[in-house]
Structure formats: structure tokens, C-alpha cells
PDB file of C-alpha atoms and ligand atoms in Angstrom:
ATOM      1  CA  MET P   1     105.267-181.049 -19.132  1.00  0.00           C
ATOM      2  CA  GLU P   2     104.755-177.694 -16.855  1.00  0.00           C
ATOM      3  CA  ASP P   3     100.892-176.501 -17.067  1.00  0.00           C
ATOM      4  CA  THR P   4     101.750-172.857 -18.758  1.00  0.00           C
ATOM      5  CA  ILE P   5      99.032-170.189 -18.488  1.00  0.00           C
ATOM      6  CA  PHE P   6      97.975-170.619 -21.915  1.00  0.00           C
ATOM      7  CA  GLY P   7      96.652-173.937 -20.248  1.00  0.00           C
ATOM      8  CA  LYS P   8      94.719-172.386 -18.654  1.00  0.00           C
ATOM      9  CA  ILE P   9      93.451-170.588 -20.719  1.00  0.00           C
ATOM     10  CA  THR P  10      93.009-172.569 -23.322  1.00  0.00           C
ATOM     11  CA  ARG P  11      90.449-174.776 -20.430  1.00  0.00           C
ATOM     12  CA  GLY P  12      88.971-171.721 -19.445  1.00  0.00           C
ATOM     13  CA  GLU P  13      89.878-171.125 -16.489  1.00  0.00           C
ATOM     14  CA  ILE P  14      91.566-167.341 -16.761  1.00  0.00           C
ATOM     15  CA  PRO P  15      89.193-165.546 -18.673  1.00  0.00           C
ATOM     16  CA  THR P  16      89.720-164.660 -22.282  1.00  0.00           C
ATOM     17  CA  GLU P  17      88.371-162.691 -25.617  1.00  0.00           C
ATOM     18  CA  PHE P  18      88.578-165.949 -27.623  1.00  0.00           C
ATOM     19  CA  LEU P  19      88.301-164.002 -31.435  1.00  0.00           C
ATOM     20  CA  TYR P  20      88.212-167.144 -32.893  1.00  0.00           C
ATOM     21  CA  GLU P  21      87.845-171.118 -31.054  1.00  0.00           C
ATOM     22  CA  ASP P  22      86.877-175.008 -32.566  1.00  0.00           C
ATOM     23  CA  GLU P  23      87.793-177.324 -30.777  1.00  0.00           C
ATOM     24  CA  HIS P  24      91.848-178.075 -31.387  1.00  0.00           C
ATOM     25  CA  CYS P  25      93.221-174.044 -31.256  1.00  0.00           C
ATOM     26  CA  VAL P  26      92.146-171.343 -29.702  1.00  0.00           C
ATOM     27  CA  VAL P  27      93.606-167.477 -30.799  1.00  0.00           C
ATOM     28  CA  ILE P  28      93.772-164.630 -28.354  1.00  0.00           C
ATOM     29  CA  LYS P  29      95.262-161.330 -27.926  1.00  0.00           C
ATOM     30  CA  ASP P  30      98.919-161.332 -27.603  1.00  0.00           C
ATOM     31  CA  ILE P  31      98.905-158.644 -23.434  1.00  0.00           C
ATOM     32  CA  TYR P  32     102.622-157.583 -25.163  1.00  0.00           C
ATOM     33  CA  PRO P  33     101.414-156.783 -28.375  1.00  0.00           C
ATOM     34  CA  GLN P  34     103.934-156.131 -31.636  1.00  0.00           C
ATOM     35  CA  ALA P  35     102.179-154.737 -33.884  1.00  0.00           C
ATOM     36  CA  PRO P  36      98.226-152.480 -34.288  1.00  0.00           C
ATOM     37  CA  THR P  37      97.308-156.463 -34.860  1.00  0.00           C
ATOM     38  CA  HIS P  38      98.959-159.603 -33.471  1.00  0.00           C
ATOM     39  CA  VAL P  39      97.236-162.751 -31.601  1.00  0.00           C
ATOM     40  CA  LEU P  40      98.681-166.012 -30.953  1.00  0.00           C
ATOM     41  CA  ILE P  41      96.374-169.852 -32.061  1.00  0.00           C
ATOM     42  CA  ILE P  42      97.397-171.647 -29.288  1.00  0.00           C
ATOM     43  CA  PRO P  43      96.537-175.560 -29.784  1.00  0.00           C
ATOM     44  CA  ARG P  44      93.865-176.906 -27.290  1.00  0.00           C
ATOM     45  CA  LYS P  45      97.039-180.163 -27.147  1.00  0.00           C
ATOM     46  CA  PRO P  46      99.632-178.406 -24.713  1.00  0.00           C
ATOM     47  CA  ILE P  47     102.474-178.683 -27.062  1.00  0.00           C
ATOM     48  CA  PRO P  48     105.441-177.434 -25.235  1.00  0.00           C
ATOM     49  CA  MET P  49     107.561-176.212 -29.092  1.00  0.00           C
ATOM     50  CA  LEU P  50     107.240-176.722 -32.129  1.00  0.00           C
ATOM     51  CA  SER P  51     110.156-178.497 -32.290  1.00  0.00           C
ATOM     52  CA  GLU P  52     108.703-181.365 -29.492  1.00  0.00           C
ATOM     53  CA  ALA P  53     105.476-181.976 -31.988  1.00  0.00           C
ATOM     54  CA  ASP P  54     105.724-185.862 -33.908  1.00  0.00           C
ATOM     55  CA  ALA P  55     103.517-187.230 -36.510  1.00  0.00           C
ATOM     56  CA  ASP P  56     100.237-187.956 -34.185  1.00  0.00           C
ATOM     57  CA  ASP P  57     100.342-183.526 -34.631  1.00  0.00           C
ATOM     58  CA  GLN P  58     100.567-183.619 -37.971  1.00  0.00           C
ATOM     59  CA  ALA P  59      97.082-183.369 -38.872  1.00  0.00           C
ATOM     60  CA  LEU P  60      96.511-180.002 -35.983  1.00  0.00           C
ATOM     61  CA  LEU P  61      99.997-178.352 -37.274  1.00  0.00           C
ATOM     62  CA  GLY P  62      98.128-178.222 -40.804  1.00  0.00           C
ATOM     63  CA  HIS P  63      95.089-176.784 -38.892  1.00  0.00           C
ATOM     64  CA  LEU P  64      96.050-174.009 -37.366  1.00  0.00           C
ATOM     65  CA  LEU P  65      97.788-173.169 -39.929  1.00  0.00           C
ATOM     66  CA  LEU P  66      93.674-173.036 -42.103  1.00  0.00           C
ATOM     67  CA  VAL P  67      93.517-171.400 -38.758  1.00  0.00           C
ATOM     68  CA  ALA P  68      95.518-168.319 -39.657  1.00  0.00           C
ATOM     69  CA  GLY P  69      94.752-167.718 -42.839  1.00  0.00           C
ATOM     70  CA  LYS P  70      90.808-168.207 -41.510  1.00  0.00           C
ATOM     71  CA  VAL P  71      91.880-165.849 -38.989  1.00  0.00           C
ATOM     72  CA  ALA P  72      93.787-163.283 -40.710  1.00  0.00           C
ATOM     73  CA  ASP P  73      91.360-162.989 -43.402  1.00  0.00           C
ATOM     74  CA  GLN P  74      88.488-162.663 -40.464  1.00  0.00           C
ATOM     75  CA  LEU P  75      90.449-159.746 -38.869  1.00  0.00           C
ATOM     76  CA  GLY P  76      91.542-157.958 -42.430  1.00  0.00           C
ATOM     77  CA  VAL P  77      94.584-158.602 -43.102  1.00  0.00           C
ATOM     78  CA  GLY P  78      94.497-162.059 -44.652  1.00  0.00           C
ATOM     79  CA  ASP P  79      97.205-160.481 -47.338  1.00  0.00           C
ATOM     80  CA  ALA P  80      99.657-158.729 -45.910  1.00  0.00           C
ATOM     81  CA  PHE P  81     100.886-160.492 -42.369  1.00  0.00           C
ATOM     82  CA  ARG P  82     103.474-162.200 -40.792  1.00  0.00           C
ATOM     83  CA  LEU P  83     103.154-165.595 -39.018  1.00  0.00           C
ATOM     84  CA  VAL P  84     106.280-166.524 -36.425  1.00  0.00           C
ATOM     85  CA  ILE P  85     107.184-169.697 -34.322  1.00  0.00           C
ATOM     86  CA  ASN P  86     109.367-168.731 -31.810  1.00  0.00           C
ATOM     87  CA  ASN P  87     111.167-172.251 -30.283  1.00  0.00           C
ATOM     88  CA  GLY P  88     112.703-172.604 -27.162  1.00  0.00           C
ATOM     89  CA  GLU P  89     114.623-170.260 -25.349  1.00  0.00           C
ATOM     90  CA  GLY P  90     117.218-169.308 -28.010  1.00  0.00           C
ATOM     91  CA  GLY P  91     114.430-169.129 -30.699  1.00  0.00           C
ATOM     92  CA  GLY P  92     113.052-166.215 -28.632  1.00  0.00           C
ATOM     93  CA  GLN P  93     109.880-168.535 -26.487  1.00  0.00           C
ATOM     94  CA  THR P  94     108.671-167.450 -23.663  1.00  0.00           C
ATOM     95  CA  VAL P  95     105.264-169.562 -22.843  1.00  0.00           C
ATOM     96  CA  PHE P  96     106.633-173.211 -23.089  1.00  0.00           C
ATOM     97  CA  HIS P  97     103.468-174.634 -24.845  1.00  0.00           C
ATOM     98  CA  LEU P  98     103.139-173.910 -28.550  1.00  0.00           C
ATOM     99  CA  HIS P  99     101.730-171.414 -30.224  1.00  0.00           C
ATOM    100  CA  LEU P 100     102.189-169.488 -33.792  1.00  0.00           C
ATOM    101  CA  HIS P 101     101.898-165.468 -33.858  1.00  0.00           C
ATOM    102  CA  ILE P 102     100.372-163.526 -36.130  1.00  0.00           C
ATOM    103  CA  LEU P 103     101.790-160.166 -37.170  1.00  0.00           C
ATOM    104  CA  ALA P 104     100.559-157.605 -39.583  1.00  0.00           C
ATOM    105  CA  GLY P 105      98.851-153.462 -39.421  1.00  0.00           C
ATOM    106  CA  ARG P 106     102.548-152.460 -39.803  1.00  0.00           C
ATOM    107  CA  GLU P 107     104.896-152.774 -42.438  1.00  0.00           C
ATOM    108  CA  MET P 108     107.107-156.129 -42.279  1.00  0.00           C
ATOM    109  CA  LYS P 109     110.408-155.334 -42.882  1.00  0.00           C
ATOM    110  CA  GLU P 110     112.506-157.516 -45.139  1.00  0.00           C
ATOM    111  CA  GLY P 111     115.301-157.449 -42.351  1.00  0.00           C
ATOM    112  CA  GLU P 112     113.997-157.023 -38.570  1.00  0.00           C
ATOM    113  CA  LEU P 113     113.944-161.298 -38.973  1.00  0.00           C
ATOM    114  CA  ALA P 114     117.378-161.325 -39.800  1.00  0.00           C
ATOM    115  CA  SER P 115     118.911-158.718 -37.444  1.00  0.00           C
ATOM    116  CA  ARG P 116     117.067-160.608 -34.460  1.00  0.00           C
ATOM    117  CA  LEU P 117     118.684-163.880 -35.322  1.00  0.00           C
ATOM    118  CA  ALA P 118     122.083-162.411 -35.037  1.00  0.00           C
TER     119      ALA P 118
HETATM  120  P1  5GP K   1     106.565-166.362 -27.216  1.00  0.00           P
HETATM  121  O1  5GP K   1     107.282-165.760 -26.797  1.00  0.00           O
HETATM  122  O2  5GP K   1     106.464-167.965 -26.042  1.00  0.00           O
HETATM  123  O3  5GP K   1     107.053-166.525 -28.553  1.00  0.00           O
HETATM  124  O4  5GP K   1     104.930-165.524 -27.202  1.00  0.00           O
HETATM  125  C1  5GP K   1     104.873-165.351 -25.839  1.00  0.00           C
HETATM  126  C2  5GP K   1     104.052-164.727 -26.148  1.00  0.00           C
HETATM  127  O5  5GP K   1     102.468-164.874 -25.514  1.00  0.00           O
HETATM  128  C3  5GP K   1     103.752-163.078 -25.745  1.00  0.00           C
HETATM  129  O6  5GP K   1     104.496-162.450 -27.148  1.00  0.00           O
HETATM  130  C4  5GP K   1     103.517-161.899 -25.105  1.00  0.00           C
HETATM  131  O7  5GP K   1     103.373-160.864 -24.939  1.00  0.00           O
HETATM  132  C5  5GP K   1     102.751-163.654 -24.607  1.00  0.00           C
HETATM  133  N1  5GP K   1     101.968-163.764 -23.187  1.00  0.00           N
HETATM  134  C6  5GP K   1     102.399-163.817 -22.059  1.00  0.00           C
HETATM  135  N2  5GP K   1     101.146-164.039 -20.831  1.00  0.00           N
HETATM  136  C7  5GP K   1     100.193-163.526 -21.718  1.00  0.00           C
HETATM  137  C8  5GP K   1      98.867-163.725 -21.452  1.00  0.00           C
HETATM  138  O8  5GP K   1      98.908-164.311 -19.864  1.00  0.00           O
HETATM  139  N3  5GP K   1      98.073-163.405 -21.644  1.00  0.00           N
HETATM  140  C9  5GP K   1      98.159-163.023 -23.419  1.00  0.00           C
HETATM  141  N4  5GP K   1      97.231-163.066 -23.765  1.00  0.00           N
HETATM  142  N5  5GP K   1      98.901-162.724 -23.969  1.00  0.00           N
HETATM  143  C10 5GP K   1     100.413-163.587 -23.426  1.00  0.00           C
END
């Protein structure tokens, strides 16, 4: 796969504040926040998109979900957040290195997801 900005960030080649990091992933603030809290959980392994993950990635994918819960807690939004993964161009993905968005701090409207899908 081609390198991406997230590859450079996870390797430390672009100085970026990590809100959380461990051997498997880093968490950064989104540069164009769509909510008062908007952070990205990025695995160090450069999987282009969720649909290209395979059975070997099972533990990593579970880990990313657990980190999401932990980081949401640390950010004080542990009981009210939305977790989003955009998959592929048609799914709104723009950076082709798997990442999870945590969005919080504003009302998450019921119809918002449906209207984006329409
Ligand atoms: P996607 O659309 O691929 O699901 O999400 C990519 C996200 O990465 C977007 O929300 C965008 O604002 C964010 N983003 C793109 N480039 C950078 C960057 O260089 N630094 C940070 N912190 N976020 C970025």
C-alpha cells in the first residue's frame, strides 16, 4: 500500500501530540474537528481500510475498540460518544490507513448517519 500522512504520524516522522499511545496504536486530535471532542485512533500497522483487515488482525481490531473506550473515559466523554469508521471512498474515507473516529461533546442526531448515507 502507499504511505499516508497517518503512516508518517504513527512513525513519529511528523511531530504530533499523542493523547494516548501504546505498542499497537496512537490517538491524536483530528485536524478538522467535527465535534468538540474529535480524536482518531490509528493502528501503527498500516491496514488501508477495515475491509482489508484479515483474521490476523482480530486481536488488533479488538484492541482498538478497547482503547476507544479507555480514551473516551480519559477525555471525560466515556458515557456519550460516537465511534465511526469510514470504509473506502464510497464510505467517506479520505486517508487510506485504517482509523477510528471518536466524536463527542455535541448532540449526536438520530438521523445524521442515515442522511449521510442517502
Ligand atoms: P476519513 O475521512 O479518512 O475517515 O478521516 C480522515 C480524518 O483525518 C479527517 O477527519 C481529517 O480531518 C483528518 N486528518 C487528515 N489529515 C490530518 C492530519 O495531518 N492531522 C490530523 N490530526 N488529522 C488529519
